[in-house]
Short mmCIF file of C-alpha atoms in Angstrom, two decimals:
data_model
loop_
_atom_site.label_atom_id
_atom_site.label_comp_id
_atom_site.label_asym_id
_atom_site.label_seq_id
_atom_site.Cartn_x
_atom_site.Cartn_y
_atom_site.Cartn_z
CA MET A 1 0.00 0.00 0.00
CA PHE A 2 2.80 2.41 0.88
CA THR A 3 4.50 1.68 -2.44
CA HIS A 4 1.27 2.56 -4.26
CA LEU A 5 0.98 5.83 -2.32
CA LEU A 6 4.62 6.65 -3.03
CA ARG A 7 4.11 6.08 -6.74
CA THR A 8 0.89 8.08 -6.84
CA TYR A 9 1.90 11.02 -4.62
CA PRO A 10 5.73 11.22 -4.64
CA VAL A 11 5.94 15.03 -4.56
CA THR A 12 3.29 15.42 -1.85
CA ILE A 13 4.93 12.79 0.35
CA ALA A 14 8.44 14.20 -0.16
CA ILE A 15 7.47 17.74 0.85
CA THR A 16 5.43 16.44 3.80
CA VAL A 17 8.41 14.48 5.12
CA LEU A 18 10.73 17.45 4.65
CA ALA A 19 8.30 19.75 6.49
CA VAL A 20 8.00 17.39 9.45
CA LEU A 21 11.73 16.68 9.64
CA SER A 22 12.69 20.34 9.44
CA HIS A 23 10.35 21.11 12.35
CA THR A 24 11.96 18.49 14.59
CA SER A 25 15.33 20.26 14.60
CA ALA A 26 16.14 23.92 15.12
CA ALA A 27 19.32 23.36 13.11
CA LEU A 28 17.34 22.05 10.12
CA THR A 29 14.85 24.88 10.39
CA GLY A 30 17.70 27.37 10.37
CA ALA A 31 19.32 25.66 7.41
CA PHE A 32 16.12 25.63 5.36
CA GLU A 33 14.19 28.82 6.25
CA LEU A 34 13.93 31.55 3.63
CA ASP A 35 16.48 34.12 4.78
CA PHE A 36 16.88 36.70 2.02
CA GLY A 37 20.22 37.87 3.38
CA LEU A 38 21.65 34.36 3.11
CA VAL A 39 20.05 33.91 -0.31
CA ALA A 40 21.95 36.98 -1.48
CA GLY A 41 25.09 35.30 -0.18
CA GLY A 42 24.55 32.30 -2.45
CA GLN A 43 22.25 29.98 -0.46
CA VAL A 44 19.64 29.97 -3.21
CA TRP A 45 18.03 26.67 -2.14
CA ARG A 46 16.26 28.62 0.59
CA LEU A 47 13.98 30.16 -2.06
CA ILE A 48 12.31 26.74 -2.21
CA SER A 49 13.14 25.05 1.11
CA GLY A 50 11.96 28.00 3.19
CA HIS A 51 8.36 27.13 2.39
CA TRP A 52 8.44 23.80 4.22
CA THR A 53 9.72 25.39 7.46
CA HIS A 54 7.30 26.77 10.07
CA PHE A 55 7.32 28.94 13.17
CA ASP A 56 5.42 26.66 15.58
CA ALA A 57 3.41 23.44 15.77
CA SER A 58 0.08 25.14 15.04
CA HIS A 59 1.53 26.84 11.97
CA LEU A 60 2.92 23.49 10.76
CA CYS A 61 -0.26 21.49 11.41
CA TRP A 62 -2.64 23.85 9.61
CA ASP A 63 -0.32 24.44 6.66
CA LEU A 64 0.60 20.78 6.29
CA LEU A 65 -2.98 19.52 6.64
CA MET A 66 -4.12 21.76 3.80
CA PHE A 67 -1.06 20.94 1.72
CA VAL A 68 -1.47 17.16 1.98
CA VAL A 69 -5.14 17.27 0.97
CA LEU A 70 -4.81 19.82 -1.83
CA SER A 71 -1.49 18.61 -3.22
CA ALA A 72 -2.66 14.99 -3.29
CA MET A 73 -5.73 16.01 -5.29
CA CYS A 74 -3.67 18.05 -7.75
CA GLU A 75 -0.97 15.40 -8.09
CA ARG A 76 -3.57 12.71 -8.74
CA ARG A 77 -5.10 14.87 -11.48
CA CYS A 78 -1.69 15.15 -13.13
CA GLY A 79 -1.16 11.38 -13.05
CA GLN A 80 1.89 9.23 -12.33
CA LYS A 81 3.41 9.89 -15.76
CA SER A 82 3.51 13.62 -14.98
CA ALA A 83 5.24 13.37 -11.59
CA TRP A 84 8.29 15.31 -12.80
CA GLY A 85 6.06 17.91 -14.40
CA TYR A 86 4.16 18.33 -11.14
CA ALA A 87 7.42 18.64 -9.19
CA VAL A 88 8.67 21.32 -11.58
CA THR A 89 5.34 23.16 -11.30
CA ILE A 90 5.53 23.16 -7.49
CA ALA A 91 9.17 24.31 -7.53
CA ALA A 92 8.38 27.11 -9.99
CA SER A 93 5.43 28.21 -7.87
CA LEU A 94 7.59 28.33 -4.73
CA LEU A 95 10.20 30.40 -6.54
CA PHE A 96 7.50 32.75 -7.81
CA ILE A 97 6.10 33.22 -4.30
CA SER A 98 9.58 33.89 -2.90
CA ALA A 99 10.24 36.47 -5.62
CA ALA A 100 6.87 38.14 -4.97
CA ILE A 101 7.65 38.42 -1.25
CA ARG A 102 11.04 39.95 -1.95
CA ILE A 103 9.62 42.47 -4.42
CA THR A 104 6.47 43.48 -2.51
CA CYS A 105 7.83 43.18 1.04
CA PRO A 106 11.50 44.21 0.92
CA GLU A 107 11.44 44.80 4.67
CA ILE A 108 10.85 41.08 5.36
CA ALA A 109 14.10 39.33 6.24
CA THR A 110 12.85 35.76 6.75
CA TYR A 111 9.85 33.73 5.67
CA ARG A 112 8.42 30.32 6.53
CA GLY A 113 5.30 28.38 5.65
CA LEU A 114 3.34 26.42 3.05
CA SER A 115 0.34 28.75 3.10
CA GLY A 116 1.32 30.43 -0.17
CA ILE A 117 1.49 27.16 -2.09
CA ASP A 118 -1.66 25.95 -0.28
CA THR A 119 -3.51 28.94 -1.68
CA GLY A 120 -2.11 28.21 -5.13
CA LEU A 121 -3.16 24.56 -5.01
CA PHE A 122 -6.68 25.53 -3.97
CA GLY A 123 -6.85 28.00 -6.83
CA TRP A 124 -5.58 25.32 -9.22
CA LEU A 125 -8.27 22.86 -8.11
CA VAL A 126 -11.27 25.19 -8.20
CA VAL A 127 -10.33 26.72 -11.56
CA ASP A 128 -9.65 23.31 -13.10
CA HIS A 129 -12.86 21.84 -11.69
CA SER A 130 -14.90 24.85 -12.79
CA ARG A 131 -13.44 24.70 -16.30
CA GLN A 132 -14.09 20.97 -16.69
CA SER A 133 -17.61 21.25 -15.26
CA TRP A 134 -18.46 24.09 -17.63
CA ARG A 135 -17.15 22.17 -20.65
CA SER A 136 -19.26 19.16 -19.67
CA SER A 137 -22.34 21.43 -19.30
CA ASN A 138 -22.50 20.88 -15.54
CA ARG A 139 -23.27 24.49 -14.74
CA LEU A 140 -24.12 23.88 -11.08
CA ALA A 141 -20.75 22.27 -10.33
CA ALA A 142 -19.00 25.10 -12.18
CA VAL A 143 -20.84 27.69 -10.08
CA VAL A 144 -20.02 25.85 -6.84
CA ALA A 145 -16.33 25.77 -7.79
CA ALA A 146 -16.40 29.46 -8.70
CA THR A 147 -18.02 30.18 -5.33
CA GLY A 148 -15.06 28.47 -3.66
CA LEU A 149 -12.71 30.80 -5.51
CA LEU A 150 -14.75 33.81 -4.40
CA ALA A 151 -14.61 32.55 -0.81
CA LEU A 152 -10.82 32.33 -1.07
CA ILE A 153 -10.64 35.88 -2.41
CA GLY A 154 -12.82 36.98 0.52
CA LYS A 155 -10.39 35.29 2.92
CA LEU A 156 -7.47 37.15 1.33
CA ILE A 157 -9.33 40.47 1.60
CA PHE A 158 -9.99 39.75 5.30
CA GLU A 159 -6.31 38.99 5.90
CA ALA A 160 -5.22 42.12 4.04
CA ALA A 161 -7.66 44.30 5.99
CA THR A 162 -6.99 42.88 9.46
CA GLY A 163 -3.37 41.74 9.22
CA ASN A 164 -4.40 38.39 10.74
CA THR A 165 -4.83 34.90 9.34
CA LEU A 166 -8.28 33.31 9.39
CA PHE A 167 -7.35 29.87 10.77
CA VAL A 168 -3.81 29.95 12.16
CA ASP A 169 -2.73 31.78 15.32
CA SER A 170 -0.40 34.41 13.88
CA SER A 171 0.79 35.84 17.20
CA THR A 172 4.29 34.40 16.67
CA PHE A 173 4.80 35.63 13.09
CA THR A 174 3.68 38.28 10.62
CA PRO A 175 1.23 36.90 8.02
CA LEU A 176 1.91 38.00 4.46
CA VAL A 177 -1.16 38.17 2.24
CA GLN A 178 1.24 38.93 -0.62
CA SER A 179 2.48 35.33 -0.52
CA HIS A 180 -1.11 34.08 -0.72
CA LEU A 181 -1.91 36.36 -3.65
CA ALA A 182 1.23 35.21 -5.45
CA GLY A 183 0.32 31.60 -4.73
CA LEU A 184 -3.18 32.11 -6.11
CA ALA A 185 -1.82 33.69 -9.29
CA GLY A 186 0.64 30.83 -9.71
CA GLY A 187 -2.07 28.23 -9.10
CA ILE A 188 -4.39 29.71 -11.71
CA ALA A 189 -1.51 29.86 -14.19
CA ALA A 190 -0.56 26.23 -13.46
CA SER A 191 -4.17 25.12 -13.92
CA THR A 192 -4.36 26.91 -17.27
CA ILE A 193 -1.07 25.42 -18.50
CA HIS A 194 -2.18 21.95 -17.36
CA ALA A 195 -5.49 22.34 -19.21
CA LEU A 196 -3.73 23.45 -22.39
CA GLY A 197 -1.45 20.44 -22.13
CA ARG A 198 -4.43 18.11 -21.95
CA GLN A 199 -6.03 19.74 -24.99
CA SER A 200 -2.84 19.39 -27.04
CA ILE A 201 -2.90 15.59 -26.69
CA PRO A 202 -5.21 14.10 -29.34
CA PRO A 203 -7.54 11.25 -28.41
CA ILE A 204 -6.18 7.78 -29.03
CA ASN A 205 -8.79 6.98 -31.65
CA GLU A 206 -7.68 10.03 -33.64
CA SER A 207 -3.91 9.80 -33.19
CA ILE A 208 -3.63 6.05 -33.76
CA LYS A 209 -5.53 4.56 -36.66
CA SER A 210 -5.51 0.88 -37.48
CA PRO A 211 -3.93 -0.02 -40.84
CA ILE A 212 -6.88 -2.35 -41.41
CA ALA A 213 -9.34 0.51 -40.93
CA GLN A 214 -7.45 2.56 -43.49
CA ARG A 215 -7.70 -0.06 -46.23
CA ARG A 216 -10.26 0.50 -48.93
CA PRO A 217 -12.60 -2.31 -49.90
CA ALA A 218 -11.51 -4.20 -53.02
CA SER A 219 -13.50 -3.30 -56.10
#
């Protein structure tokens, strides 16, 4: 069973393990957290690894719970044959979020948390589900998915207006709605690219024609 899970969700499991391990050791947390000063000194891996570090157990639990659920759903949609593609998409999204934080919040020296990518994965799912439902003429499902996206936008507006997170106790860190907005933008972009990739692959019955079917009847 574990082998099946590992084959189906390799990226989700890898990041989950890294997040848990990094939280068990202050040395690992310090080695992985996104410290922009150290990034400027050449430690560029922190632009990705910083996202799987967290400030406390509550921060880790909420972020990781959402990540496992959302990432597993997205990774399953991509399929086992696209595991590398999914890994590259996640890495690119993390880099984009890190860049957005640096550009929009230059005063921030360090950053931790999966909340940005969580927001992106949620955006990916609802946009993809809404698009597929609309194409299959399931208008109700499309509206429900769109409502989920509106609810997410409402959450981001609340966080921007109050400076607090909706679910996690943010008393030990400063929440950055900019990372969530960047994650959402990246998630919508990833969903669109994924959809275009599906459309570019012709159906089997069109791309592979039997030689027998191509023969003309003898006259």
